[in-house]
Amino acid sequence: MIPSARRAAPLPLLPAALLLLAGCGGGGALDLRFRPAPGTRFRSEMVVDQRILAPVEGTEQAMDQTLGFELTTEVLAPPPGGGHRARLTFDRTRMRMRNPAGEVAFDSAHPAEPIPAQFRGLAFMAGRSLECSFAADGTVDRVSGMDALFDGMMEEMAVPAGERREVLAAGIKRQFGDGAMREMVGSLVTGFAGRPVRVGESWEWRRRLQAILPMTLDWTSTLLSREGGRARVALRGRVSPFEEAPPVDLGLARMRSSFTGTVEGEVEVEEATGFPASLRTVQEIAGTLTLEMDGVPPAVNPMRVSSTTTVKRLP
């Protein structure tokens, strides 16, 4: 059943906020790994628009969510042994949720007082930073700063000890824990070829996501063109269930997911910096979320989810 707008909690969104993509080019081939020089800074905006359709008493109802971040990425000195480090700062956070019961919204640039309870954790993120470490091949080694972020979000939400706090804590850890963040960043960074590629070349890769919403993504990426110092890469993916994944811990319950669908889009990369100048993807999935509790029959919830993610550079 879709919760009321006053009490609704955001469902997992596509992890496009951490789009540390990309590469530097030269000659006829382009290396798409993330490797700008230390001291380089980028500002960008990421917006995810999502529509969730689920039956309520036999009638399909919609819940719309918009999540937005303005981000500063600063490339740091490389770690010992090689690789890369980057600090990601959430300069601005905003969210809007709407369902048949009403609409609520939050924007850290124009915060209302008091801040609605369901947005206090999001409000705490504004101005906070995470640090990402990458191996020389572009894979994600570590995302640090998660413990402080989690503790601060829980404190801001001021939920008394008890079952509700357990559920809330499990949800935040699921979406913002170290494993989830490494998975989010890694699903994008490692999707680019580990070798230089030429215009017209395609490469395939697979990612299995587990921490947030278990699913398997099989991708085909194609370098479409290079012009004016920018490279265009097409993204086409197929979503299928991750059957072997253990259930996600929700505190008082466990969640299993089974979704199929597609995701398509395009990213434009600045060759001189290896950072995305723009990105747009559209994902369409359908399937079920199954909630399991001890002593209670599983609750199977069918739903369809449409998500559009856009990223653009800011001055």
Short mmCIF file of C-alpha atoms in Angstrom, two decimals:
data_model
loop_
_atom_site.label_atom_id
_atom_site.label_comp_id
_atom_site.label_asym_id
_atom_site.label_seq_id
_atom_site.Cartn_x
_atom_site.Cartn_y
_atom_site.Cartn_z
CA MET A 1 0.00 0.00 0.00
CA ILE A 2 1.30 3.48 -0.88
CA PRO A 3 1.94 5.51 2.30
CA SER A 4 0.50 8.95 2.84
CA ALA A 5 2.54 11.96 1.70
CA ARG A 6 3.02 13.07 5.30
CA ARG A 7 4.62 9.78 6.38
CA ALA A 8 6.16 8.56 3.13
CA ALA A 9 9.81 7.57 3.12
CA PRO A 10 11.75 7.74 -0.16
CA LEU A 11 12.24 4.43 -1.93
CA PRO A 12 15.70 3.54 -3.28
CA LEU A 13 16.71 5.82 -6.12
CA LEU A 14 19.22 5.17 -8.85
CA PRO A 15 22.67 5.98 -7.62
CA ALA A 16 23.52 8.62 -10.14
CA ALA A 17 24.58 11.18 -7.55
CA LEU A 18 28.05 9.63 -7.46
CA LEU A 19 28.85 9.70 -11.20
CA LEU A 20 32.64 9.69 -10.99
CA LEU A 21 32.81 8.38 -14.56
CA ALA A 22 35.44 8.70 -16.99
CA GLY A 23 38.56 9.40 -18.94
CA CYS A 24 41.15 11.27 -20.92
CA GLY A 25 41.56 10.94 -24.64
CA GLY A 26 44.41 11.13 -27.04
CA GLY A 27 45.02 10.21 -30.63
CA GLY A 28 42.49 7.87 -32.15
CA ALA A 29 41.61 6.01 -28.97
CA LEU A 30 40.13 7.21 -25.69
CA ASP A 31 40.86 5.93 -22.20
CA LEU A 32 37.60 6.20 -20.27
CA ARG A 33 38.98 5.70 -16.78
CA PHE A 34 38.61 8.41 -14.13
CA ARG A 35 42.00 10.13 -13.76
CA PRO A 36 42.00 13.96 -13.64
CA ALA A 37 44.89 15.76 -11.98
CA PRO A 38 44.89 16.35 -8.20
CA GLY A 39 43.44 19.75 -7.36
CA THR A 40 40.84 19.60 -10.13
CA ARG A 41 37.36 20.66 -8.98
CA PHE A 42 33.99 20.12 -10.64
CA ARG A 43 30.51 21.34 -9.75
CA SER A 44 27.51 19.44 -11.04
CA GLU A 45 23.80 18.92 -10.52
CA MET A 46 22.11 15.53 -10.42
CA VAL A 47 18.33 15.06 -10.54
CA VAL A 48 16.41 11.77 -10.37
CA ASP A 49 12.72 11.81 -11.29
CA GLN A 50 10.92 8.61 -10.38
CA ARG A 51 7.36 7.33 -10.72
CA ILE A 52 6.29 4.23 -8.78
CA LEU A 53 3.06 2.49 -9.80
CA ALA A 54 1.59 -0.07 -7.39
CA PRO A 55 -1.90 -1.51 -6.81
CA VAL A 56 -3.83 -0.28 -3.78
CA GLU A 57 -7.05 -2.21 -3.10
CA GLY A 58 -7.20 -3.28 -6.73
CA THR A 59 -6.48 0.14 -8.23
CA GLU A 60 -3.06 1.16 -9.50
CA GLN A 61 -1.87 4.35 -7.84
CA ALA A 62 1.18 6.50 -8.47
CA MET A 63 3.85 7.93 -6.21
CA ASP A 64 6.18 10.53 -7.75
CA GLN A 65 9.59 11.40 -6.29
CA THR A 66 12.22 13.92 -7.32
CA LEU A 67 15.64 13.85 -5.66
CA GLY A 68 18.21 16.53 -6.46
CA PHE A 69 21.80 17.23 -5.44
CA GLU A 70 24.28 19.97 -6.25
CA LEU A 71 27.74 18.48 -5.81
CA THR A 72 31.36 19.55 -5.71
CA THR A 73 33.95 16.91 -6.61
CA GLU A 74 37.55 17.67 -5.66
CA VAL A 75 40.35 15.38 -6.85
CA LEU A 76 42.82 14.77 -4.01
CA ALA A 77 46.43 13.62 -3.87
CA PRO A 78 46.69 9.95 -4.89
CA PRO A 79 46.87 7.34 -2.12
CA PRO A 80 50.09 5.39 -1.43
CA GLY A 81 50.54 2.68 -4.01
CA GLY A 82 48.73 4.53 -6.78
CA GLY A 83 45.13 5.03 -7.79
CA HIS A 84 42.99 8.11 -7.19
CA ARG A 85 41.07 9.85 -4.42
CA ALA A 86 38.19 12.30 -4.67
CA ARG A 87 36.13 14.23 -2.13
CA LEU A 88 32.41 14.55 -2.91
CA THR A 89 30.55 17.36 -1.10
CA PHE A 90 26.76 17.71 -1.07
CA ASP A 91 26.34 21.48 -1.55
CA ARG A 92 22.56 21.33 -1.86
CA THR A 93 19.95 18.62 -1.30
CA ARG A 94 16.29 18.68 -2.27
CA MET A 95 13.40 16.26 -2.60
CA ARG A 96 9.72 16.31 -3.52
CA MET A 97 7.22 13.47 -2.98
CA ARG A 98 3.65 13.34 -4.24
CA ASN A 99 0.92 10.68 -4.02
CA PRO A 100 -2.89 10.69 -3.86
CA ALA A 101 -2.75 11.84 -0.21
CA GLY A 102 -0.81 15.01 -1.00
CA GLU A 103 2.62 16.48 -1.58
CA VAL A 104 5.62 17.36 0.59
CA ALA A 105 8.97 18.88 -0.35
CA PHE A 106 12.32 20.02 1.03
CA ASP A 107 15.15 22.18 -0.35
CA SER A 108 18.26 22.85 1.72
CA ALA A 109 18.75 26.14 -0.15
CA HIS A 110 15.36 27.36 1.10
CA PRO A 111 14.61 25.25 4.19
CA ALA A 112 11.20 25.57 5.78
CA GLU A 113 10.97 25.63 9.56
CA PRO A 114 10.42 23.20 11.04
CA ILE A 115 11.94 20.73 8.60
CA PRO A 116 9.48 17.84 7.99
CA ALA A 117 10.59 14.75 9.91
CA GLN A 118 11.09 12.58 6.82
CA PHE A 119 13.53 15.12 5.33
CA ARG A 120 15.75 15.78 8.35
CA GLY A 121 18.28 13.16 7.31
CA LEU A 122 18.44 14.64 3.82
CA ALA A 123 18.86 18.10 5.34
CA PHE A 124 21.83 16.86 7.37
CA MET A 125 23.61 15.77 4.18
CA ALA A 126 23.86 19.37 2.90
CA GLY A 127 27.43 20.58 3.40
CA ARG A 128 28.77 17.10 4.30
CA SER A 129 31.44 15.22 2.36
CA LEU A 130 32.47 11.67 1.48
CA GLU A 131 35.86 10.50 0.25
CA CYS A 132 36.21 7.89 -2.49
CA SER A 133 39.38 5.90 -3.22
CA PHE A 134 39.91 4.20 -6.58
CA ALA A 135 42.40 1.56 -7.65
CA ALA A 136 44.61 2.22 -10.65
CA ASP A 137 42.15 0.35 -12.89
CA GLY A 138 39.28 2.61 -11.77
CA THR A 139 37.52 0.18 -9.43
CA VAL A 140 36.30 1.53 -6.10
CA ASP A 141 38.41 0.55 -3.09
CA ARG A 142 36.67 2.48 -0.35
CA VAL A 143 34.14 5.20 0.47
CA SER A 144 34.85 6.84 3.83
CA GLY A 145 32.77 9.20 5.92
CA MET A 146 29.71 6.96 6.04
CA ASP A 147 29.72 6.37 9.80
CA ALA A 148 29.67 10.09 10.58
CA LEU A 149 26.98 10.67 7.98
CA PHE A 150 24.82 7.87 9.37
CA ASP A 151 25.21 8.98 13.00
CA GLY A 152 24.34 12.57 12.12
CA MET A 153 21.27 11.60 10.12
CA MET A 154 19.96 9.44 12.95
CA GLU A 155 20.54 12.21 15.50
CA GLU A 156 18.77 14.80 13.34
CA MET A 157 15.74 12.54 12.89
CA ALA A 158 15.44 12.25 16.69
CA VAL A 159 13.58 8.94 16.67
CA PRO A 160 13.24 7.36 20.13
CA ALA A 161 14.69 3.92 20.78
CA GLY A 162 12.38 1.10 19.74
CA GLU A 163 11.11 -0.75 16.71
CA ARG A 164 10.61 2.36 14.58
CA ARG A 165 14.22 3.46 15.16
CA GLU A 166 15.48 -0.03 14.24
CA VAL A 167 13.59 0.09 10.96
CA LEU A 168 14.80 3.62 10.21
CA ALA A 169 18.42 2.76 11.01
CA ALA A 170 18.32 -0.32 8.78
CA GLY A 171 16.89 1.74 5.92
CA ILE A 172 19.53 4.45 6.17
CA LYS A 173 22.35 1.91 6.36
CA ARG A 174 20.91 0.11 3.36
CA GLN A 175 20.92 3.28 1.23
CA PHE A 176 23.97 5.09 2.64
CA GLY A 177 26.23 2.40 4.17
CA ASP A 178 29.79 1.76 3.01
CA GLY A 179 28.83 -1.27 0.95
CA ALA A 180 25.98 0.58 -0.74
CA MET A 181 28.14 3.56 -1.62
CA ARG A 182 30.95 1.40 -3.02
CA GLU A 183 28.35 -0.44 -5.05
CA MET A 184 26.82 2.79 -6.32
CA VAL A 185 30.07 4.37 -7.41
CA GLY A 186 31.51 1.11 -8.70
CA SER A 187 28.51 0.32 -10.88
CA LEU A 188 29.30 3.42 -12.93
CA VAL A 189 33.07 3.77 -12.75
CA THR A 190 33.83 0.17 -13.69
CA GLY A 191 31.35 0.25 -16.57
CA PHE A 192 33.86 1.86 -18.87
CA ALA A 193 36.34 -0.15 -20.91
CA GLY A 194 39.61 -0.96 -19.20
CA ARG A 195 41.42 -0.23 -22.45
CA PRO A 196 41.42 2.68 -24.92
CA VAL A 197 38.51 2.51 -27.36
CA ARG A 198 37.79 4.12 -30.71
CA VAL A 199 34.65 5.72 -32.09
CA GLY A 200 32.17 2.99 -33.00
CA GLU A 201 33.58 0.43 -30.57
CA SER A 202 31.26 -1.26 -28.06
CA TRP A 203 32.02 -3.22 -24.91
CA GLU A 204 29.88 -5.32 -22.58
CA TRP A 205 29.97 -5.57 -18.82
CA ARG A 206 27.92 -6.86 -15.91
CA ARG A 207 27.20 -5.48 -12.46
CA ARG A 208 25.34 -7.23 -9.67
CA LEU A 209 23.86 -4.84 -7.13
CA GLN A 210 23.05 -6.16 -3.69
CA ALA A 211 23.13 -3.53 -0.94
CA ILE A 212 20.15 -1.38 -1.93
CA LEU A 213 17.87 -3.18 -4.39
CA PRO A 214 19.31 -6.52 -5.56
CA MET A 215 19.39 -6.82 -9.35
CA THR A 216 21.66 -7.78 -12.22
CA LEU A 217 22.54 -5.28 -14.94
CA ASP A 218 24.02 -6.38 -18.26
CA TRP A 219 25.30 -3.38 -20.18
CA THR A 220 26.49 -2.56 -23.67
CA SER A 221 28.32 0.76 -24.03
CA THR A 222 29.34 2.38 -27.32
CA LEU A 223 31.67 5.30 -27.99
CA LEU A 224 29.54 7.31 -30.43
CA SER A 225 31.68 10.32 -31.26
CA ARG A 226 34.43 12.72 -30.20
CA GLU A 227 34.08 16.40 -31.01
CA GLY A 228 35.16 19.67 -29.43
CA GLY A 229 37.00 17.96 -26.61
CA ARG A 230 33.98 15.87 -25.59
CA ALA A 231 33.16 12.21 -26.07
CA ARG A 232 29.62 10.81 -26.37
CA VAL A 233 28.99 7.32 -24.99
CA ALA A 234 25.70 5.45 -25.46
CA LEU A 235 24.51 3.29 -22.56
CA ARG A 236 22.09 0.39 -23.05
CA GLY A 237 21.31 -2.11 -20.32
CA ARG A 238 19.09 -5.03 -19.39
CA VAL A 239 17.84 -5.51 -15.83
CA SER A 240 17.20 -9.00 -14.45
CA PRO A 241 16.80 -10.51 -10.96
CA PHE A 242 19.82 -11.30 -8.79
CA GLU A 243 18.42 -14.61 -7.59
CA GLU A 244 21.41 -15.56 -5.43
CA ALA A 245 21.39 -12.33 -3.41
CA PRO A 246 20.49 -12.68 0.27
CA PRO A 247 17.44 -10.72 1.46
CA VAL A 248 17.96 -7.06 2.37
CA ASP A 249 17.75 -6.41 6.11
CA LEU A 250 15.00 -3.87 6.91
CA GLY A 251 15.30 -4.16 10.68
CA LEU A 252 12.06 -5.92 11.57
CA ALA A 253 11.63 -7.51 8.14
CA ARG A 254 13.58 -8.79 5.17
CA MET A 255 13.09 -7.73 1.57
CA ARG A 256 13.60 -9.67 -1.65
CA SER A 257 13.30 -8.08 -5.07
CA SER A 258 12.69 -9.50 -8.53
CA PHE A 259 12.69 -6.93 -11.34
CA THR A 260 13.21 -7.02 -15.08
CA GLY A 261 13.46 -4.14 -17.50
CA THR A 262 15.70 -1.86 -19.49
CA VAL A 263 17.83 1.25 -19.06
CA GLU A 264 19.08 3.45 -21.88
CA GLY A 265 20.91 6.73 -22.05
CA GLU A 266 23.93 8.73 -23.04
CA VAL A 267 26.82 10.42 -21.26
CA GLU A 268 29.00 13.22 -22.62
CA VAL A 269 32.50 13.22 -21.14
CA GLU A 270 34.99 16.08 -21.12
CA GLU A 271 38.13 14.47 -22.52
CA ALA A 272 40.51 16.97 -20.90
CA THR A 273 39.23 16.25 -17.39
CA GLY A 274 37.55 12.85 -17.60
CA PHE A 275 34.39 14.17 -15.93
CA PRO A 276 30.82 14.00 -17.28
CA ALA A 277 29.61 17.22 -18.86
CA SER A 278 26.11 15.78 -19.08
CA LEU A 279 24.23 12.53 -18.63
CA ARG A 280 20.70 11.29 -19.14
CA THR A 281 19.36 7.77 -18.55
CA VAL A 282 15.84 6.35 -18.56
CA GLN A 283 15.08 3.13 -16.67
CA GLU A 284 11.87 1.11 -16.88
CA ILE A 285 11.51 -1.90 -14.57
CA ALA A 286 8.64 -4.06 -13.37
CA GLY A 287 8.46 -6.85 -10.83
CA THR A 288 7.89 -7.49 -7.15
CA LEU A 289 9.16 -6.56 -3.71
CA THR A 290 8.55 -9.34 -1.19
CA LEU A 291 8.57 -8.56 2.54
CA GLU A 292 9.30 -11.43 4.94
CA MET A 293 8.69 -11.40 8.70
CA ASP A 294 9.01 -14.25 11.17
CA GLY A 295 5.68 -15.96 11.77
CA VAL A 296 3.90 -14.03 8.99
CA PRO A 297 3.26 -15.13 5.39
CA PRO A 298 5.40 -13.21 2.86
CA ALA A 299 3.80 -10.08 1.42
CA VAL A 300 4.36 -9.82 -2.33
CA ASN A 301 4.03 -6.29 -3.70
CA PRO A 302 3.96 -5.89 -7.50
CA MET A 303 5.08 -2.55 -8.90
CA ARG A 304 6.43 -0.71 -11.91
CA VAL A 305 9.11 1.96 -11.62
CA SER A 306 10.12 4.57 -14.19
CA SER A 307 13.24 6.64 -13.46
CA THR A 308 14.92 9.45 -15.38
CA THR A 309 18.35 10.58 -14.22
CA THR A 310 20.04 13.73 -15.50
CA VAL A 311 23.44 15.23 -14.69
CA LYS A 312 24.83 18.56 -15.86
CA ARG A 313 27.90 20.63 -15.10
CA LEU A 314 27.51 23.83 -13.09
CA PRO A 315 29.73 26.93 -13.31
#
